[in-house]
């Protein structure tokens, strides 16, 4: 229910965004609400014609046709990885990863964060005013942190490994099938921007600690 409401908010925020509408249509169809899914398509079609004078794209029409026929599209989770060397001890990176209040220091596009018992609620610049509940799981023995979006199911697994220069920071991200079209490229860009910011923030922290001795 939460994921559905989040998708509805995304559509309201971007009434001409076809990818957001396709995600909502798929979710409605998967929930057995084919009529509502087709109504979403109808409203999008009318808005596109009225606002910009174009018809929905072929991918959007294809989703609508599959909904009409009761044949949801099959897809697989997309996984990608990024890594970087940090010239600071792993502890400095860990401090940033385990504290949600410090996420705005390094998480690209994150404008605000409020801690919750299970993690945090995020507000991203790409979706102004839309709260995103997020679970954070610490894996101390594995030197890792798992960050899971409770709405989209997108998972970020951050892992720290010793390295000669300091530590190696690895990110393994998994984007569920139903979110690939809307969020995969955005997630790749966000990861590539966030990783160096995390590294720089950890190195600054290590430098401050050294200067304070």
Short mmCIF file of C-alpha atoms in Angstrom, two decimals:
data_model
loop_
_atom_site.label_atom_id
_atom_site.label_comp_id
_atom_site.label_asym_id
_atom_site.label_seq_id
_atom_site.Cartn_x
_atom_site.Cartn_y
_atom_site.Cartn_z
CA UNK A 1 0.00 0.00 0.00
CA UNK A 2 2.84 2.36 0.84
CA UNK A 3 4.59 1.68 -2.47
CA UNK A 4 1.34 2.28 -4.34
CA UNK A 5 0.75 5.61 -2.60
CA UNK A 6 4.33 6.64 -3.29
CA UNK A 7 3.81 5.90 -6.99
CA UNK A 8 0.61 7.92 -6.98
CA UNK A 9 2.48 10.85 -5.45
CA UNK A 10 5.20 10.55 -8.09
CA UNK A 11 2.55 10.76 -10.82
CA UNK A 12 0.89 13.74 -9.20
CA UNK A 13 4.26 15.45 -8.92
CA UNK A 14 5.09 14.76 -12.60
CA UNK A 15 1.80 14.48 -14.53
CA UNK A 16 3.57 14.14 -17.90
CA UNK A 17 6.29 11.71 -16.79
CA UNK A 18 5.56 8.54 -18.73
CA UNK A 19 7.99 6.34 -16.80
CA UNK A 20 6.31 7.23 -13.49
CA UNK A 21 2.93 6.39 -15.02
CA UNK A 22 4.20 3.06 -16.32
CA UNK A 23 5.41 2.11 -12.83
CA UNK A 24 2.02 2.99 -11.34
CA UNK A 25 0.18 1.11 -14.09
CA UNK A 26 2.24 -2.01 -13.47
CA UNK A 27 1.70 -1.83 -9.72
CA UNK A 28 -2.04 -1.39 -10.11
CA UNK A 29 -2.21 -4.27 -12.57
CA UNK A 30 -0.18 -6.50 -10.25
CA UNK A 31 -2.64 -5.67 -7.47
CA UNK A 32 -5.54 -6.75 -9.68
CA UNK A 33 -6.67 -3.17 -10.39
CA UNK A 34 -6.51 -3.33 -14.18
CA UNK A 35 -9.34 -0.82 -14.54
CA UNK A 36 -7.48 1.74 -12.45
CA UNK A 37 -4.28 1.06 -14.36
CA UNK A 38 -6.02 1.77 -17.66
CA UNK A 39 -7.59 4.89 -16.15
CA UNK A 40 -4.08 6.10 -15.31
CA UNK A 41 -3.12 5.57 -18.95
CA UNK A 42 -6.22 7.45 -20.09
CA UNK A 43 -5.43 10.46 -17.94
CA UNK A 44 -1.82 10.48 -19.11
CA UNK A 45 -2.90 10.25 -22.74
CA UNK A 46 -5.30 13.16 -22.33
CA UNK A 47 -2.69 15.27 -20.51
CA UNK A 48 -0.03 14.68 -23.16
CA UNK A 49 -2.37 15.59 -25.99
CA UNK A 50 -3.65 18.69 -24.19
CA UNK A 51 -0.30 19.96 -22.88
CA UNK A 52 2.23 19.11 -25.57
CA UNK A 53 0.19 17.75 -28.45
CA UNK A 54 1.70 14.24 -28.54
CA UNK A 55 0.48 10.71 -27.96
CA UNK A 56 1.98 8.40 -25.32
CA UNK A 57 5.18 6.71 -26.43
CA UNK A 58 5.35 3.15 -27.68
CA UNK A 59 6.67 1.75 -24.35
CA UNK A 60 3.74 3.33 -22.50
CA UNK A 61 1.19 2.07 -25.01
CA UNK A 62 2.77 -1.39 -24.77
CA UNK A 63 2.29 -1.43 -20.99
CA UNK A 64 -1.33 -0.38 -21.41
CA UNK A 65 -1.88 -3.12 -23.98
CA UNK A 66 -0.36 -5.75 -21.69
CA UNK A 67 -2.65 -4.55 -18.90
CA UNK A 68 -5.67 -4.87 -21.19
CA UNK A 69 -4.65 -8.42 -22.05
CA UNK A 70 -3.78 -9.29 -18.48
CA UNK A 71 -0.15 -10.04 -19.35
CA UNK A 72 2.25 -8.18 -17.05
CA UNK A 73 5.75 -7.81 -18.40
CA UNK A 74 8.43 -10.04 -16.91
CA UNK A 75 11.69 -8.46 -15.85
CA UNK A 76 14.64 -9.11 -13.56
CA UNK A 77 16.34 -7.22 -10.79
CA UNK A 78 19.24 -5.12 -12.07
CA UNK A 79 22.43 -5.13 -9.98
CA UNK A 80 25.39 -2.80 -10.42
CA UNK A 81 28.52 -2.04 -8.40
CA UNK A 82 30.78 0.92 -7.77
CA UNK A 83 33.97 1.15 -5.69
CA UNK A 84 36.63 3.62 -4.63
CA UNK A 85 39.73 3.82 -2.47
CA UNK A 86 39.49 6.08 0.59
CA UNK A 87 42.68 7.45 2.17
CA UNK A 88 41.07 7.30 5.60
CA UNK A 89 40.53 4.46 8.06
CA UNK A 90 37.40 2.38 7.54
CA UNK A 91 36.10 3.70 10.86
CA UNK A 92 35.69 7.18 9.37
CA UNK A 93 33.57 5.83 6.52
CA UNK A 94 31.60 3.69 8.96
CA UNK A 95 30.74 6.77 11.04
CA UNK A 96 29.14 8.37 7.98
CA UNK A 97 27.28 5.24 6.87
CA UNK A 98 25.80 4.26 10.22
CA UNK A 99 24.47 7.72 11.16
CA UNK A 100 21.41 8.79 9.09
CA UNK A 101 21.76 12.36 10.32
CA UNK A 102 25.06 12.58 8.42
CA UNK A 103 23.70 11.24 5.13
CA UNK A 104 23.13 14.73 3.68
CA UNK A 105 26.93 15.23 3.90
CA UNK A 106 27.51 12.69 1.16
CA UNK A 107 24.28 11.33 -0.36
CA UNK A 108 23.84 13.09 -3.70
CA UNK A 109 20.41 14.67 -4.10
CA UNK A 110 19.42 14.19 -0.45
CA UNK A 111 18.03 17.45 0.92
CA UNK A 112 16.82 16.32 4.35
CA UNK A 113 16.80 13.26 6.58
CA UNK A 114 15.04 12.43 9.82
CA UNK A 115 15.96 9.34 11.86
CA UNK A 116 13.35 6.69 12.61
CA UNK A 117 13.57 3.55 14.80
CA UNK A 118 14.43 1.46 11.72
CA UNK A 119 16.51 3.96 9.77
CA UNK A 120 15.36 7.28 8.36
CA UNK A 121 12.88 9.20 6.27
CA UNK A 122 14.49 10.86 3.26
CA UNK A 123 13.52 13.82 1.15
CA UNK A 124 15.21 13.89 -2.24
CA UNK A 125 15.56 16.85 -4.56
CA UNK A 126 14.17 14.77 -7.43
CA UNK A 127 10.84 14.39 -5.55
CA UNK A 128 10.26 17.59 -3.56
CA UNK A 129 7.98 17.15 -0.58
CA UNK A 130 7.69 13.38 -0.92
CA UNK A 131 8.86 11.47 2.20
CA UNK A 132 10.72 8.23 1.47
CA UNK A 133 10.85 5.73 4.36
CA UNK A 134 14.18 3.92 4.38
CA UNK A 135 15.47 1.04 6.50
CA UNK A 136 19.11 0.91 7.62
CA UNK A 137 20.69 -2.36 8.76
CA UNK A 138 24.19 -2.42 10.25
CA UNK A 139 26.35 -5.48 9.66
CA UNK A 140 29.29 -4.86 11.92
CA UNK A 141 30.97 -8.24 11.48
CA UNK A 142 30.94 -7.81 7.72
CA UNK A 143 31.81 -4.10 7.95
CA UNK A 144 28.73 -3.32 5.91
CA UNK A 145 25.58 -1.23 5.91
CA UNK A 146 22.39 -2.15 4.06
CA UNK A 147 20.11 0.74 3.07
CA UNK A 148 16.71 -0.33 1.73
CA UNK A 149 14.04 1.97 0.32
CA UNK A 150 10.77 0.75 1.81
CA UNK A 151 8.79 2.09 -1.14
CA UNK A 152 10.69 0.98 -4.22
CA UNK A 153 12.59 -1.95 -2.73
CA UNK A 154 15.87 -0.55 -4.07
CA UNK A 155 18.75 -1.82 -1.91
CA UNK A 156 22.21 -0.33 -1.42
CA UNK A 157 24.81 -2.53 0.28
CA UNK A 158 27.90 -0.62 1.37
CA UNK A 159 30.97 -2.71 2.25
CA UNK A 160 34.35 -1.68 3.66
CA UNK A 161 37.59 -3.59 3.14
CA UNK A 162 41.13 -2.84 4.36
CA UNK A 163 43.49 -1.39 1.76
CA UNK A 164 47.09 -0.21 1.82
CA UNK A 165 46.03 3.42 1.38
CA UNK A 166 43.20 3.26 3.92
CA UNK A 167 40.14 1.28 2.92
CA UNK A 168 38.21 0.17 -0.12
CA UNK A 169 34.57 1.30 -0.27
CA UNK A 170 32.24 -0.88 -2.32
CA UNK A 171 28.63 -0.24 -3.23
CA UNK A 172 26.39 -2.99 -4.57
CA UNK A 173 22.97 -1.73 -5.63
CA UNK A 174 19.94 -3.80 -6.61
CA UNK A 175 17.01 -2.21 -8.45
CA UNK A 176 13.87 -4.41 -8.54
CA UNK A 177 12.30 -5.34 -11.85
CA UNK A 178 9.33 -3.02 -11.47
CA UNK A 179 11.55 -0.02 -10.76
CA UNK A 180 14.25 -0.52 -13.41
CA UNK A 181 12.73 1.63 -16.10
CA UNK A 182 12.11 4.64 -13.87
CA UNK A 183 15.04 4.48 -11.48
CA UNK A 184 17.98 2.48 -12.86
CA UNK A 185 19.75 5.34 -14.67
CA UNK A 186 18.98 7.71 -11.82
CA UNK A 187 20.39 5.25 -9.30
CA UNK A 188 23.59 4.79 -11.30
CA UNK A 189 24.11 8.54 -11.47
CA UNK A 190 23.32 8.97 -7.80
CA UNK A 191 25.77 6.21 -6.83
CA UNK A 192 28.58 7.63 -8.98
CA UNK A 193 28.10 11.05 -7.43
CA UNK A 194 27.61 9.85 -3.83
CA UNK A 195 30.61 7.53 -3.63
CA UNK A 196 33.32 10.21 -4.10
CA UNK A 197 31.41 12.53 -1.76
CA UNK A 198 31.43 9.81 0.90
CA UNK A 199 35.16 9.28 0.41
CA UNK A 200 35.95 12.99 0.64
CA UNK A 201 33.81 13.40 3.76
CA UNK A 202 35.61 10.49 5.46
CA UNK A 203 39.03 11.88 4.51
CA UNK A 204 38.09 15.29 5.92
CA UNK A 205 36.98 13.61 9.14
CA UNK A 206 40.25 11.76 9.42
CA UNK A 207 42.20 14.96 8.82
CA UNK A 208 40.24 16.80 11.52
CA UNK A 209 40.90 13.97 13.96
CA UNK A 210 44.60 14.08 13.19
CA UNK A 211 44.77 17.86 13.59
CA UNK A 212 43.03 17.61 16.96
CA UNK A 213 45.74 15.36 18.42
#
